[in-house]
Coordinates of C-alpha atoms and ligand atoms in Angstrom, one line a residue:
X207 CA 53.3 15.4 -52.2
X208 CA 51.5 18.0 -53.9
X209 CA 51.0 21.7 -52.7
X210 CA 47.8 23.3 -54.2
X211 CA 47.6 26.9 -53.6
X212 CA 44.6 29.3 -54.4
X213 CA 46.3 32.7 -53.7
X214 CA 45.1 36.5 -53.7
X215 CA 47.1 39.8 -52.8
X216 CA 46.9 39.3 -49.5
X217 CA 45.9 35.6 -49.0
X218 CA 47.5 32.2 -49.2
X219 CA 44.9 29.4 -49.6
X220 CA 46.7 25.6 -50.2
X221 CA 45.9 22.1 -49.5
X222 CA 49.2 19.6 -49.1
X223 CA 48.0 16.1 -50.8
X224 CA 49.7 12.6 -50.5
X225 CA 50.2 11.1 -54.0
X226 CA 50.9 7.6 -53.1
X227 CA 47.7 6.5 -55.1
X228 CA 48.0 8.6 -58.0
X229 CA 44.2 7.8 -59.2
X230 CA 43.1 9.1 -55.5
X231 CA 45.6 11.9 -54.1
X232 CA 44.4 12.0 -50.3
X233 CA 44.8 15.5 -48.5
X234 CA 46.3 15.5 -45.7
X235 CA 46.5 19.3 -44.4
X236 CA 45.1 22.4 -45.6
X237 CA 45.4 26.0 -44.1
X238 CA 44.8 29.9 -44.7
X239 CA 47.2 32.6 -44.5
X240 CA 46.0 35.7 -44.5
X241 CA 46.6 39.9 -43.9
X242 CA 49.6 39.2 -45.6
X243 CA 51.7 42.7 -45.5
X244 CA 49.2 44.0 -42.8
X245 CA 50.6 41.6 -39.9
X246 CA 49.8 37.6 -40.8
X247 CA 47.6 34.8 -39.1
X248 CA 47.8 31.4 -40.2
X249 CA 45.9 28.2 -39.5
X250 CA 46.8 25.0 -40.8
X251 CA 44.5 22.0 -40.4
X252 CA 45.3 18.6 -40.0
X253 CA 42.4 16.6 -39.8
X254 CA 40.7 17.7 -37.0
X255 CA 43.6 19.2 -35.1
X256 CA 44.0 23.5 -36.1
X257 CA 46.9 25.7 -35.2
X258 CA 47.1 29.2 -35.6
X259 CA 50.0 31.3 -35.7
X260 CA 50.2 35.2 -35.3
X261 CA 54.2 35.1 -37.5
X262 CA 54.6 38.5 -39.2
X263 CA 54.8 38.7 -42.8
X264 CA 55.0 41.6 -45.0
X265 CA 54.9 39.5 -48.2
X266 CA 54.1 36.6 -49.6
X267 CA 58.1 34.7 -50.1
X268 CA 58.1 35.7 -46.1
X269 CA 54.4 33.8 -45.6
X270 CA 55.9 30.9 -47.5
X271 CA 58.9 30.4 -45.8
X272 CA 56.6 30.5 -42.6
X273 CA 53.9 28.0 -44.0
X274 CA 56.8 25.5 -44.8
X275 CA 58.8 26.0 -41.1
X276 CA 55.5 24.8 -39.4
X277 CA 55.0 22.3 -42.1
X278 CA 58.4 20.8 -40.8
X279 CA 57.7 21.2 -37.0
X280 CA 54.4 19.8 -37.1
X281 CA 56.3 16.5 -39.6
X282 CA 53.7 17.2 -42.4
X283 CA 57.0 17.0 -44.4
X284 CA 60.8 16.4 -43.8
X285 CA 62.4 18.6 -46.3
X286 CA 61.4 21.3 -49.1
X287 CA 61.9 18.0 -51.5
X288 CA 58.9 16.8 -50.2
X289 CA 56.9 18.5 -52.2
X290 CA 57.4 17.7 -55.8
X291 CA 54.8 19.6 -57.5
X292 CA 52.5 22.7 -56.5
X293 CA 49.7 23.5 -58.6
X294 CA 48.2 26.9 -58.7
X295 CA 44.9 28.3 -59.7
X296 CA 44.7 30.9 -61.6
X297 CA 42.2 33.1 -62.6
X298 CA 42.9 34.2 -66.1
X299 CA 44.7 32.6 -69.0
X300 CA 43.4 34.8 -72.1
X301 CA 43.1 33.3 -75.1
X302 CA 46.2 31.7 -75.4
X303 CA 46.3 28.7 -72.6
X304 CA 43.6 26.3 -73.2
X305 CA 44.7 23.7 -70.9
X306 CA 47.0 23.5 -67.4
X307 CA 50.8 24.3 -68.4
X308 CA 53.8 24.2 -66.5
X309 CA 54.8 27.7 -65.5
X310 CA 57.8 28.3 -67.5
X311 CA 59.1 31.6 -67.8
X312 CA 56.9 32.1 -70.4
X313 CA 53.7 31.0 -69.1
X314 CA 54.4 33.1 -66.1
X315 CA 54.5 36.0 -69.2
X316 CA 51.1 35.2 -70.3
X317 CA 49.6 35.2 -66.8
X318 CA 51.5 38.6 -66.5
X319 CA 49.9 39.6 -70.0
X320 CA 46.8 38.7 -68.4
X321 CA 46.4 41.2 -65.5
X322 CA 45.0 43.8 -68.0
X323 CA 42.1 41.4 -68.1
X324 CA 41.8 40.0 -64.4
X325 CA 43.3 42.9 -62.1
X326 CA 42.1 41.6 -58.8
X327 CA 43.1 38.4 -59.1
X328 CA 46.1 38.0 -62.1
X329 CA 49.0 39.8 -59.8
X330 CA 48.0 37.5 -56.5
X331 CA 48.3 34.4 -58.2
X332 CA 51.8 35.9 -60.0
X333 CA 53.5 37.3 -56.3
X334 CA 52.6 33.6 -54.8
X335 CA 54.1 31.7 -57.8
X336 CA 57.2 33.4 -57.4
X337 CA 57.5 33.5 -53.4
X338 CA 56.8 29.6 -53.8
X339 CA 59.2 29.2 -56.5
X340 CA 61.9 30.8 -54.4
X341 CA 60.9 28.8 -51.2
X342 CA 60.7 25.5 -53.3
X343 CA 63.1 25.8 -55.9
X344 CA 63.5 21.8 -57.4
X345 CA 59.6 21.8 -57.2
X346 CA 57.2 21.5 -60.7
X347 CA 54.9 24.3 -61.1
X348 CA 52.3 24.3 -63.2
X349 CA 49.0 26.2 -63.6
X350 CA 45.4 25.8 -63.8
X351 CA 42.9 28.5 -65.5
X352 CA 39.5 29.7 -64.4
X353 CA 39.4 30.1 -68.3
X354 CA 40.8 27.4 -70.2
X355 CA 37.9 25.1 -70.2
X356 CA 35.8 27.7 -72.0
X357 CA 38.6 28.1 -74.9
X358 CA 36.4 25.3 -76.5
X359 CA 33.4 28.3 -76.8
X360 CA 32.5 28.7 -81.0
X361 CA 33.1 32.6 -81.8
X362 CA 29.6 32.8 -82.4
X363 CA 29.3 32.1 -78.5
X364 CA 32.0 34.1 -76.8
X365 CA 31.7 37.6 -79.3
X366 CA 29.7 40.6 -78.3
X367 CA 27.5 41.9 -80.6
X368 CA 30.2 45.3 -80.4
X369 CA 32.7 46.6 -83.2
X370 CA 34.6 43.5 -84.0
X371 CA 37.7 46.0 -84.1
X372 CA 37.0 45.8 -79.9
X373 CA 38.3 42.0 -80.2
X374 CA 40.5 41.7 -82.8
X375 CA 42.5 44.9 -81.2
X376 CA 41.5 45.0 -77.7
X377 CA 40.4 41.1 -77.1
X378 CA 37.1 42.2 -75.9
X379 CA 35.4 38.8 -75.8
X380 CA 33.5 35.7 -73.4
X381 CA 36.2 34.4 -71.7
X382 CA 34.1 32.3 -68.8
X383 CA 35.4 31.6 -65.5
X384 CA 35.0 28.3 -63.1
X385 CA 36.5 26.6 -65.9
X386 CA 38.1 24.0 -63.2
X387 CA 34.9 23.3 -61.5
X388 CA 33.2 22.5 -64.7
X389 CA 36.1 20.3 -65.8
X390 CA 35.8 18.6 -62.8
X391 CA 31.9 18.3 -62.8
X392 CA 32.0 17.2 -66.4
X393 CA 34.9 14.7 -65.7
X394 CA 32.6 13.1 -62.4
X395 CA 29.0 13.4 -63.9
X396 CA 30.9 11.3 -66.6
X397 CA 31.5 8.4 -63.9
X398 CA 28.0 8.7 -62.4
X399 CA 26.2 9.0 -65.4
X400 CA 28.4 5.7 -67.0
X401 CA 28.9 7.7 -70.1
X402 CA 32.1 9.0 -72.3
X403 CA 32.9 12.5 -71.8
X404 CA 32.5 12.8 -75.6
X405 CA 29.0 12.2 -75.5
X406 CA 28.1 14.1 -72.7
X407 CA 25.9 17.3 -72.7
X408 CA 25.6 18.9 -69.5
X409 CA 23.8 22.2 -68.0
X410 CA 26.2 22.8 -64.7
X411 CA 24.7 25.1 -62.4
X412 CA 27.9 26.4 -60.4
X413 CA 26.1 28.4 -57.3
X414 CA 28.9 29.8 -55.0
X415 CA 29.2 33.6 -53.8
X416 CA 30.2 33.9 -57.3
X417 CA 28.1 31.9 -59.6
X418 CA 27.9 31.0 -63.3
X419 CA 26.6 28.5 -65.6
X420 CA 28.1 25.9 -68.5
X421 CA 26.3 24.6 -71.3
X422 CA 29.1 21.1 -71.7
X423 CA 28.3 20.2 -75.5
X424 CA 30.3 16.6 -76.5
X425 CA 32.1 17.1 -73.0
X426 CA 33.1 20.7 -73.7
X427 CA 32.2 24.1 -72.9
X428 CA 30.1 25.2 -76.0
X429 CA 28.7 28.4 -73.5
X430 CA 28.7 30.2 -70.2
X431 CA 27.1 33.0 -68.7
X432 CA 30.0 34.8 -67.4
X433 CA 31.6 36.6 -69.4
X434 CA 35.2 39.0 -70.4
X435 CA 35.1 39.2 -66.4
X436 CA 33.0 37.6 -63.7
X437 CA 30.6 40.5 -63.4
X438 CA 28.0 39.3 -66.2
X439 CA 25.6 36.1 -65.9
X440 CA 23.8 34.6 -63.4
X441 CA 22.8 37.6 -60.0
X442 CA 25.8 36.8 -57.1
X443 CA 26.3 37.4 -53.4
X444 CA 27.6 40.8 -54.5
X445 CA 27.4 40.9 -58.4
X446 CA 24.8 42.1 -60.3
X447 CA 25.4 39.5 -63.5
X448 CA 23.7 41.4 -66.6
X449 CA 22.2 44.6 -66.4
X450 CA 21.5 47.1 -69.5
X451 CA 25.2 48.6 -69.7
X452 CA 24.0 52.5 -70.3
X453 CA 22.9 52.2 -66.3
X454 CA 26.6 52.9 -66.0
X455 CA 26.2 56.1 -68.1
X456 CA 23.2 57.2 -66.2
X457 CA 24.0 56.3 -62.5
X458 CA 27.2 58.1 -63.1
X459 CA 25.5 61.6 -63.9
X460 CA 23.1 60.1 -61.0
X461 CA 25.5 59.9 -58.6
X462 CA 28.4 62.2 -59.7
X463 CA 30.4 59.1 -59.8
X464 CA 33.3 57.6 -62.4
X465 CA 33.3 54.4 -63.9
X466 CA 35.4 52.8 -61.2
X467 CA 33.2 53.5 -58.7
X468 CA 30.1 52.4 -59.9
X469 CA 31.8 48.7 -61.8
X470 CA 33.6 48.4 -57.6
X471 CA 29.3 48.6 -56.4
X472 CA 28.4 46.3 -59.4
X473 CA 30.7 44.1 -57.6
X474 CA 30.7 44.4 -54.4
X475 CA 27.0 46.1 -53.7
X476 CA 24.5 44.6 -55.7
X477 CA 23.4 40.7 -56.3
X478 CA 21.7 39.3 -52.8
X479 CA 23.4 41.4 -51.0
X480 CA 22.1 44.5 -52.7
X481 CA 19.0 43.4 -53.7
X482 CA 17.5 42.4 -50.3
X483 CA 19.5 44.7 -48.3
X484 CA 20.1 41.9 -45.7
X485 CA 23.1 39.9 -46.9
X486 CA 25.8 38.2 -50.2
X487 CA 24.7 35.0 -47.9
X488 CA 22.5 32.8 -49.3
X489 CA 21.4 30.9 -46.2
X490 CA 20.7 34.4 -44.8
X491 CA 18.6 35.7 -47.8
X492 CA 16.4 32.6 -47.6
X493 CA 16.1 32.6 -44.6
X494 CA 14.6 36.2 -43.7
X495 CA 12.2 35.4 -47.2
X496 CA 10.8 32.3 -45.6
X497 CA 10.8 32.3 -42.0
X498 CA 10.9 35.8 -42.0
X499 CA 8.4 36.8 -45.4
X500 CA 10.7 39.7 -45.7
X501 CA 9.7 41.3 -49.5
X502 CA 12.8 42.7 -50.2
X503 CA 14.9 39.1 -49.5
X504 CA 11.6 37.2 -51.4
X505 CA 12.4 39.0 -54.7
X506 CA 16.0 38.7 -54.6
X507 CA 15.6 35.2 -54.1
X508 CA 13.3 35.2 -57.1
X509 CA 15.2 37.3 -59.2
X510 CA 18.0 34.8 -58.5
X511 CA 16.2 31.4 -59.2
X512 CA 14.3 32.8 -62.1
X513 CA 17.7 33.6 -63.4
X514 CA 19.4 30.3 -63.7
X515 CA 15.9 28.7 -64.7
X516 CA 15.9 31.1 -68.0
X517 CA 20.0 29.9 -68.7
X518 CA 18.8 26.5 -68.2
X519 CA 16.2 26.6 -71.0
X520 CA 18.8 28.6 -73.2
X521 CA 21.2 25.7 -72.6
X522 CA 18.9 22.9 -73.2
X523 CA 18.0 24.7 -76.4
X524 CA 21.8 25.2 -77.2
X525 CA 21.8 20.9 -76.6
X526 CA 18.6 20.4 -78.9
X527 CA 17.4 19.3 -76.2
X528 CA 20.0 16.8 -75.8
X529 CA 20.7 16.8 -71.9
X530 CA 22.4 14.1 -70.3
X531 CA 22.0 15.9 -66.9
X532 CA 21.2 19.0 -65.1
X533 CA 24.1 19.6 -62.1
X534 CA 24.0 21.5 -59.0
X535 CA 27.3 22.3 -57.9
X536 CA 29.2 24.7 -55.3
X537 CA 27.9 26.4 -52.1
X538 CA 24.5 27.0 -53.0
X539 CA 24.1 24.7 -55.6
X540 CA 25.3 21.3 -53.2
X541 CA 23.5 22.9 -49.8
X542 CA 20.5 25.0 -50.6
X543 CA 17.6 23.1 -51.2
X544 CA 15.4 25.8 -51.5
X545 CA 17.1 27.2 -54.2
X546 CA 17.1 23.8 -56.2
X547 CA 13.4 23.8 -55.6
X548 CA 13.0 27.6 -56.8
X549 CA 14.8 27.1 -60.0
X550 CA 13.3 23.6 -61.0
X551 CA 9.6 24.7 -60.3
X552 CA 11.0 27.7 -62.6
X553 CA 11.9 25.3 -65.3
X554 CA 8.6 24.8 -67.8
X555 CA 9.1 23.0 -71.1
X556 CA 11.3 20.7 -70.2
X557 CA 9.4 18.5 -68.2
X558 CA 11.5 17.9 -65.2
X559 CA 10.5 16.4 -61.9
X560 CA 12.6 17.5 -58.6
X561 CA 12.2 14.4 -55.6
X562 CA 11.6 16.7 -53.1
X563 CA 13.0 13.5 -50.5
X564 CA 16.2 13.4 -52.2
X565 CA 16.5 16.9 -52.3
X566 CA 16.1 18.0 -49.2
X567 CA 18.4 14.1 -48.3
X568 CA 22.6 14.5 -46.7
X569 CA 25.0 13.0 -49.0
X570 CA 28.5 12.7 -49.1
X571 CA 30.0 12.9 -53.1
X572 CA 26.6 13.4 -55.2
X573 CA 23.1 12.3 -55.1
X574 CA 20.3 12.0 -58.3
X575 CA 17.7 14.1 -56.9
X576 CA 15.2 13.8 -60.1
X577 CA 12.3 10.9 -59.9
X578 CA 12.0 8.3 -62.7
X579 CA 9.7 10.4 -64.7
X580 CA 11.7 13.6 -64.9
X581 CA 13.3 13.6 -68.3
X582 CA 16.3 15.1 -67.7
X583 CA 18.4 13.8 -64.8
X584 CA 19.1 16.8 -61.7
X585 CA 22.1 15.8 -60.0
X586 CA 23.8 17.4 -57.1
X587 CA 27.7 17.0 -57.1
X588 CA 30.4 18.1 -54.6
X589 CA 32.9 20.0 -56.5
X590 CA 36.6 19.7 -55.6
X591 CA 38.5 22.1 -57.5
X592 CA 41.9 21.7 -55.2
X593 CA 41.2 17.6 -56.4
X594 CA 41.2 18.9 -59.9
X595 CA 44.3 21.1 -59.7
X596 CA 46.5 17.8 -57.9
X597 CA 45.6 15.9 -60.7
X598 CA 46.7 17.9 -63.3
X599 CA 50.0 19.0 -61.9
X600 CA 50.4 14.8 -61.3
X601 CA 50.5 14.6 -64.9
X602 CA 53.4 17.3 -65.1
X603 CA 55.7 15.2 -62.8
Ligands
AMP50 P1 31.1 29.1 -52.1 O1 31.5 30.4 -52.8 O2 31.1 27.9 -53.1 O3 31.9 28.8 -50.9 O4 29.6 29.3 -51.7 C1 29.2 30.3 -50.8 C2 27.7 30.4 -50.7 O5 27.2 29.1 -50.4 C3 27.1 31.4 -49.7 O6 26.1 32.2 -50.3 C4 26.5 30.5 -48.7 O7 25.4 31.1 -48.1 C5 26.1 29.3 -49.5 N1 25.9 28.1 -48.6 C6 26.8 27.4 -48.0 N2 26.2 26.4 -47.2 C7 24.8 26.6 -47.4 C8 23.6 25.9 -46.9 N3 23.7 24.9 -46.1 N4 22.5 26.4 -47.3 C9 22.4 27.4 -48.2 N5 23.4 28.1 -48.7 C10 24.6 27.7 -48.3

């Protein structure tokens, strides 16, 4: 079996896979724990049966030890040696990892060297790797980067236009995140599309609570719209994507407030959620703009579409045109109809044609939702970046 884990200071996210069919791991439970060092609550699923548990933890070795003594009384697994291989996602690799590595001691370094860069999310992934190395000592570890898909980006792509001296001293460049969703997407669209990955040229449209873009050139990452941090791009549920930096500068005479302050409302207050005043969610947002004709929700659903419409015709022009598809991918992307709608009718130049049937049509894995004469396939794909993560620590066993 194989444990993938998803972790953050105070949360354990994992998904226990059977590997007997090593083309088509199968998961078999998945769970949350969570207010870990507050007091602990913890639900693991198996199929349709959930169990919750109020254990205290004050750390993450003690939420482990606790995730794997209910994995025994509930059989998921006999003994620790059950599970051979966890695989963790992590947020930031640098510049350094540029593909999934087992987390030797100095890996685990680099992810350490990399907290500078990611401090919400580096030292979450690091606490959980060791807790889980102590609980599961003869199990592989190895670790998959937000990042390392993008390490493919030409310089002329990931640099600022700032002092050079910012990125050869301080590494001040594009980094990209969703790097295992857009492996994933790449690796699937692939298989639909009945073409090698070295051919491929792909605009991915990843539209989650965070969102970015890829622009897959020859089945790599060639750009993305995030960017040293998951702040710039595409507008968010909370973040604002780009914005003219010196609004920093001025809000902070504005407001009387420091720098930290005003990147935590960047963050945390603006996208959707600050823009319409209603909500990060998007099924809220569109809602209240088309049921309800609120204004505020109509622009910030217009702001958003328009957004990823303008990266699509940058990344079509970055392809020469050359687009084997356009994808739809994550939260919004796979569910929200209306927003495919709102960014295709967005799209002029580039003469694409949205069936509104398929569109708006249930699927399961993916579904073509372009008509014959559109002349760029739209696909929207289900990502599985937990899918992604047990395939890649497979290979390390
Ligand atoms: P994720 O971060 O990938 O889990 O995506 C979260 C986002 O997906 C939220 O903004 C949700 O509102 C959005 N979402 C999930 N389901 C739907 C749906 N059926 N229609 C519209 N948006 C959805």
């Amino acid at each position: 079996m194989i444990l993938v884990v998803n972790a953050g200071s105070s949360s354990i996210k994992f998904k226990l896979y059977e590997t007997n069919d090593k083309n088509s791991p199968l998961p078999i439970v998945e769970g949350l724990a969570e207010r870990i060092g507050v007091d602990g609550a913890l639900t693991i699923k198996i199929e349709d049966q959930k169990y919750e548990y109020n254990d205290r933890y004050d750390n993450h070795l003690m939420t482990v030890e606790s995730i794997l003594k209910h994995f025994k009384e509930l059989n998921v697994i006999k003994n620790e040696l059950d599970i051979e291989g966890i695989g963790f996602r992590i947020v930031h690799g640098g510049d350094k990892i540029v593909k999934p590595v087992e987390l030797t001691d100095q890996n685990k370094q680099a992810v350490e060297d990399n907290i500078k860069l990611a401090p919400l999310h580096n030292p979450g992934a690091l606490t959980a790797i060791n807790a889980f190395q102590k609980g599961l000592p003869k199990a592989k570890l190895v670790g998959c980067f937000d990042t390392s898909f993008h390490q493919t980006m030409p310089a002329k792509n990931y640099l600022y236009s700032v002092p050079l001296k910012w990125y050869e001293n301080h590494k001040v460049r594009k980094y990209g995140f969703h790097g295992i969703s857009f492996d994933y997407i790449t690796e699937k669209a692939s298989q639909i599309l009945n073409k090698n990955k070295n051919d491929l040229n792909l605009v991915i449209c990843h539209l989650g609570n965070g969102a970015s873009m890829c622009c897959v050139k020859n089945g790599e990452s060639y750009d993305t719209t995030m960017g040293l941090t998951p702040l710039a791009g595409l507008m968010m549920g909370t973040r604002c994507g780009d914005i003219d930096p010196s609004i920093i500068e001025y809000m902070a005479k504005e407001l009387n407030q420091d720098v930290y302050q005003l990147t935590n409302s960047l963050n945390k207050e603006s996208g959707l959620l600050g823009v319409s005043k209603i909500s990060s969610d998007m099924r809220e947002v569109s809602k209240a703009a088309i049921e309800n004709h609120d204004e505020k929700a109509l622009v910030a659903l217009e702001m958003y579409t328009q957004r990823i419409a303008e990266y699509i015709l940058k990344f079509a022009n970055q392809l020469e045109g050359k687009v084997d598809a356009i994808v739809f991918t994550a939260g919004i992307g796979e569910n929200s109809f209306i927003t495919r709608k709102l960014v295709i009718d967005k799209v002029h130049l580039l003469n694409l044609k949205l069936d509104n049937e398929t569109n708006l049509r249930e699927y399961d894995d993916y579904l073509e939702i372009s008509t014959n004469e559109s002349a760029i396939k739209i696909i929207k794909i289900r990502t599985d970046e937990e899918l992604m993560i047990c395939k890649e620590t497979l290979k390390f066993l």
